[in-house]
Amino acid sequence: MTLTELKYIVAVARQKHFGHAAEACFVAQPTLSVAIKKLEDELGVTIFERGGTEVSTTPLGAQIVAQAERVLEQTAAIKEIAKQNKDPLAGPFRLGVIYTIGPYLLPTLVKTMIQRVPQMPLVLQENFTVKLIELLRQGELDAAIMALPLPEQGMMIQPLYDEPFVVAMPKDHAWADRKEVSTAELKSETMLLLGNGHCFRDQVLEVCPEMARFSTTGDGIARTFEGSSLETIRHMVASGIGLTVLPIASVPDMDSTDGMLRYVHFAKPVPDRRVVIAWRKSFTRQAAIDAIRDAVLACDLPGVTMLDEGISVQ
């Protein structure tokens, strides 16, 4: 039994496809298949049910995969322990960021990190929350910046900032000159939302009760269009298709009267999201986490409230 074989079975269990798992592991499919068959023969069990378009894990195989995940995480921890006598700020840091935060935080964050900790370059990856957590568990990321709530227990988290939401609309909309809009008023509008998989979509539906209520009926917000990114949706709003909800850090200038868009604040209680940095309990470069957090707090993100709170377990 080898760590490579354990990595392969974890990949197949997650991808539910031998070919896709091989691509994720950067090996040829025959190499991966032979290694997994060797492991099954050694253990005398069947880990995966072959056949059909999707590979499934046997009940016993699921237990083996779960244990393999723990072994791989502990292996990564051993490597971290070996580094702890060295400078925790030396060497690359693998940081994940969700799609609805990355474009607005990373340019300033990277510049700040280069100025403050040039010996610790950031290796960045943007992705969905679920995927980032998976990469954290596998030890392929050191930390990730995401928004609460997280769909995973057992992660260490530290708050970074609270970010209010605002309403974006075409410049000729009837509300364009208003100071604020209530969430209840959105039920009469055609709304543009991110597609399934984006946590910001879920956050908007959760913190705007009227939007959640009307998202499953034949009225108001049921007339929605889904976009793949906030920038795509922003352009759709500018063309007059409808309204959308945006995190305030994505808005360059709330008071701008130029261009095709207008931005209006929500009436109290203002919906918002809490952005945190999350990492594995076994990760030992705490000084690196602190350096990233301090750099985020030094970033000039318009409209957000920076937080100075302690570490907790999600």
Short mmCIF file of N, CA and C in Angstrom, two decimals, residues 238-309:
data_model
loop_
_atom_site.label_atom_id
_atom_site.label_comp_id
_atom_site.label_asym_id
_atom_site.label_seq_id
_atom_site.Cartn_x
_atom_site.Cartn_y
_atom_site.Cartn_z
N ALA A 238 -26.76 46.38 -16.91
CA ALA A 238 -26.54 47.62 -17.65
C ALA A 238 -27.33 47.65 -18.95
N SER A 239 -27.60 46.47 -19.51
CA SER A 239 -28.36 46.42 -20.76
C SER A 239 -29.86 46.53 -20.54
N GLY A 240 -30.29 46.60 -19.26
CA GLY A 240 -31.69 46.81 -18.95
C GLY A 240 -32.51 45.56 -18.74
N ILE A 241 -31.86 44.40 -18.59
CA ILE A 241 -32.60 43.14 -18.43
C ILE A 241 -33.26 43.04 -17.06
N GLY A 242 -32.63 43.58 -16.03
CA GLY A 242 -33.19 43.47 -14.69
C GLY A 242 -32.28 44.09 -13.66
N LEU A 243 -32.48 43.70 -12.39
CA LEU A 243 -31.66 44.18 -11.27
C LEU A 243 -30.84 43.02 -10.72
N THR A 244 -29.86 43.34 -9.88
CA THR A 244 -29.12 42.30 -9.19
C THR A 244 -28.67 42.80 -7.83
N VAL A 245 -28.17 41.88 -7.02
CA VAL A 245 -27.59 42.20 -5.72
C VAL A 245 -26.09 41.91 -5.80
N LEU A 246 -25.27 42.85 -5.32
CA LEU A 246 -23.82 42.71 -5.38
C LEU A 246 -23.20 42.93 -4.00
N PRO A 247 -22.06 42.29 -3.73
CA PRO A 247 -21.29 42.64 -2.53
C PRO A 247 -20.66 44.00 -2.75
N ILE A 248 -20.62 44.82 -1.71
CA ILE A 248 -20.24 46.22 -1.91
C ILE A 248 -18.80 46.39 -2.38
N ALA A 249 -17.91 45.44 -2.04
CA ALA A 249 -16.52 45.55 -2.48
C ALA A 249 -16.38 45.45 -3.99
N SER A 250 -17.41 44.93 -4.66
CA SER A 250 -17.37 44.81 -6.12
C SER A 250 -17.83 46.09 -6.81
N VAL A 251 -18.26 47.07 -6.02
CA VAL A 251 -18.78 48.33 -6.58
C VAL A 251 -17.68 49.37 -6.54
N PRO A 252 -17.21 49.83 -7.68
CA PRO A 252 -16.09 50.79 -7.70
C PRO A 252 -16.44 52.14 -7.07
N ASP A 253 -17.68 52.60 -7.27
CA ASP A 253 -18.07 53.91 -6.74
C ASP A 253 -19.59 53.94 -6.56
N MET A 254 -20.04 53.89 -5.31
CA MET A 254 -21.48 53.86 -5.04
C MET A 254 -22.18 55.11 -5.54
N ASP A 255 -21.49 56.24 -5.58
CA ASP A 255 -22.12 57.51 -5.92
C ASP A 255 -21.91 57.93 -7.37
N SER A 256 -21.35 57.04 -8.17
CA SER A 256 -21.07 57.40 -9.56
C SER A 256 -22.37 57.63 -10.34
N THR A 257 -22.37 58.66 -11.15
CA THR A 257 -23.52 58.93 -12.03
C THR A 257 -23.12 58.75 -13.49
N ASP A 258 -21.93 58.22 -13.71
CA ASP A 258 -21.47 57.95 -15.07
C ASP A 258 -21.80 56.51 -15.43
N GLY A 259 -21.79 56.22 -16.70
CA GLY A 259 -21.99 54.84 -17.12
C GLY A 259 -23.45 54.43 -17.13
N MET A 260 -23.68 53.14 -17.27
CA MET A 260 -25.01 52.58 -17.46
C MET A 260 -25.64 52.06 -16.19
N LEU A 261 -24.94 52.09 -15.05
CA LEU A 261 -25.44 51.49 -13.81
C LEU A 261 -25.60 52.51 -12.70
N ARG A 262 -26.52 52.21 -11.80
CA ARG A 262 -26.66 52.94 -10.55
C ARG A 262 -26.69 51.92 -9.41
N TYR A 263 -26.14 52.31 -8.27
CA TYR A 263 -26.09 51.43 -7.11
C TYR A 263 -26.83 52.08 -5.95
N VAL A 264 -27.67 51.29 -5.27
CA VAL A 264 -28.48 51.82 -4.17
C VAL A 264 -28.30 50.92 -2.96
N HIS A 265 -28.17 51.53 -1.79
CA HIS A 265 -28.03 50.77 -0.55
C HIS A 265 -29.35 50.10 -0.18
N PHE A 266 -29.25 49.04 0.62
CA PHE A 266 -30.44 48.41 1.21
C PHE A 266 -30.86 49.21 2.44
N ALA A 267 -32.16 49.22 2.69
CA ALA A 267 -32.67 49.76 3.95
C ALA A 267 -32.34 48.79 5.08
N LYS A 268 -32.26 49.29 6.31
CA LYS A 268 -31.97 48.42 7.45
C LYS A 268 -33.13 47.45 7.70
N PRO A 269 -32.84 46.24 8.13
CA PRO A 269 -31.51 45.66 8.33
C PRO A 269 -30.84 45.33 7.01
N VAL A 270 -29.61 45.78 6.86
CA VAL A 270 -28.88 45.61 5.60
C VAL A 270 -28.34 44.18 5.51
N PRO A 271 -28.69 43.45 4.46
CA PRO A 271 -28.12 42.10 4.30
C PRO A 271 -26.62 42.18 4.04
N ASP A 272 -25.88 41.22 4.57
CA ASP A 272 -24.43 41.22 4.37
C ASP A 272 -23.89 39.80 4.48
N ARG A 273 -22.60 39.66 4.35
CA ARG A 273 -21.95 38.37 4.54
C ARG A 273 -20.67 38.58 5.33
N ARG A 274 -20.29 37.54 6.08
CA ARG A 274 -19.03 37.58 6.84
C ARG A 274 -17.97 36.78 6.09
N VAL A 275 -16.87 37.43 5.77
CA VAL A 275 -15.77 36.80 5.04
C VAL A 275 -14.72 36.36 6.05
N VAL A 276 -14.24 35.13 5.90
CA VAL A 276 -13.28 34.55 6.85
C VAL A 276 -12.13 33.91 6.09
N ILE A 277 -11.07 33.63 6.81
CA ILE A 277 -10.00 32.79 6.30
C ILE A 277 -10.07 31.47 7.06
N ALA A 278 -9.99 30.35 6.34
CA ALA A 278 -10.14 29.03 6.94
C ALA A 278 -8.92 28.17 6.60
N TRP A 279 -8.56 27.30 7.54
CA TRP A 279 -7.43 26.40 7.33
C TRP A 279 -7.62 25.13 8.18
N ARG A 280 -6.83 24.10 7.89
CA ARG A 280 -6.91 22.83 8.61
C ARG A 280 -6.34 22.98 10.02
N LYS A 281 -6.88 22.20 10.95
CA LYS A 281 -6.37 22.19 12.31
C LYS A 281 -4.90 21.80 12.36
N SER A 282 -4.50 20.93 11.43
CA SER A 282 -3.14 20.40 11.44
C SER A 282 -2.11 21.35 10.82
N PHE A 283 -2.56 22.44 10.23
CA PHE A 283 -1.64 23.37 9.56
C PHE A 283 -0.83 24.12 10.61
N THR A 284 0.49 24.16 10.43
CA THR A 284 1.36 24.68 11.49
C THR A 284 1.94 26.06 11.21
N ARG A 285 1.74 26.61 10.04
CA ARG A 285 2.34 27.92 9.72
C ARG A 285 1.39 29.05 10.15
N GLN A 286 1.15 29.14 11.46
CA GLN A 286 0.22 30.14 11.95
C GLN A 286 0.69 31.55 11.64
N ALA A 287 2.00 31.76 11.65
CA ALA A 287 2.52 33.09 11.34
C ALA A 287 2.16 33.51 9.92
N ALA A 288 2.10 32.53 9.01
CA ALA A 288 1.72 32.83 7.63
C ALA A 288 0.25 33.23 7.54
N ILE A 289 -0.60 32.52 8.29
CA ILE A 289 -2.02 32.88 8.35
C ILE A 289 -2.17 34.30 8.88
N ASP A 290 -1.43 34.61 9.94
CA ASP A 290 -1.51 35.94 10.55
C ASP A 290 -1.06 37.01 9.55
N ALA A 291 -0.04 36.70 8.76
CA ALA A 291 0.47 37.68 7.79
C ALA A 291 -0.58 37.97 6.72
N ILE A 292 -1.28 36.94 6.26
CA ILE A 292 -2.32 37.14 5.25
C ILE A 292 -3.49 37.93 5.84
N ARG A 293 -3.88 37.54 7.05
CA ARG A 293 -4.99 38.25 7.70
C ARG A 293 -4.65 39.73 7.88
N ASP A 294 -3.43 40.03 8.36
CA ASP A 294 -3.03 41.42 8.56
C ASP A 294 -3.03 42.18 7.23
N ALA A 295 -2.62 41.49 6.16
CA ALA A 295 -2.60 42.14 4.85
C ALA A 295 -4.01 42.43 4.36
N VAL A 296 -4.95 41.51 4.61
CA VAL A 296 -6.35 41.74 4.23
C VAL A 296 -6.90 42.95 4.98
N LEU A 297 -6.61 43.01 6.29
CA LEU A 297 -7.12 44.12 7.09
C LEU A 297 -6.54 45.46 6.63
N ALA A 298 -5.39 45.41 5.97
CA ALA A 298 -4.77 46.64 5.48
C ALA A 298 -5.29 47.05 4.11
N CYS A 299 -6.06 46.17 3.47
CA CYS A 299 -6.60 46.47 2.14
C CYS A 299 -7.73 47.50 2.24
N ASP A 300 -7.80 48.36 1.26
CA ASP A 300 -8.84 49.39 1.23
C ASP A 300 -10.02 48.87 0.40
N LEU A 301 -10.92 48.16 1.07
CA LEU A 301 -12.11 47.63 0.41
C LEU A 301 -13.28 48.55 0.73
N PRO A 302 -13.85 49.22 -0.24
CA PRO A 302 -14.90 50.22 0.03
C PRO A 302 -16.13 49.59 0.66
N GLY A 303 -16.60 50.20 1.75
CA GLY A 303 -17.87 49.81 2.34
C GLY A 303 -17.85 48.65 3.30
N VAL A 304 -16.73 47.92 3.43
CA VAL A 304 -16.70 46.76 4.31
C VAL A 304 -16.26 47.19 5.72
N THR A 305 -16.59 46.34 6.69
CA THR A 305 -16.17 46.59 8.08
C THR A 305 -15.13 45.55 8.46
N MET A 306 -13.88 45.96 8.61
CA MET A 306 -12.82 45.04 8.99
C MET A 306 -13.01 44.58 10.44
N LEU A 307 -12.66 43.33 10.72
CA LEU A 307 -12.91 42.73 12.02
C LEU A 307 -11.61 42.33 12.71
N ASP A 308 -11.58 42.48 14.00
CA ASP A 308 -10.43 42.08 14.80
C ASP A 308 -10.89 41.06 15.83
N GLU A 309 -11.14 39.84 15.37
CA GLU A 309 -11.68 38.80 16.23
C GLU A 309 -10.76 37.60 16.24
#
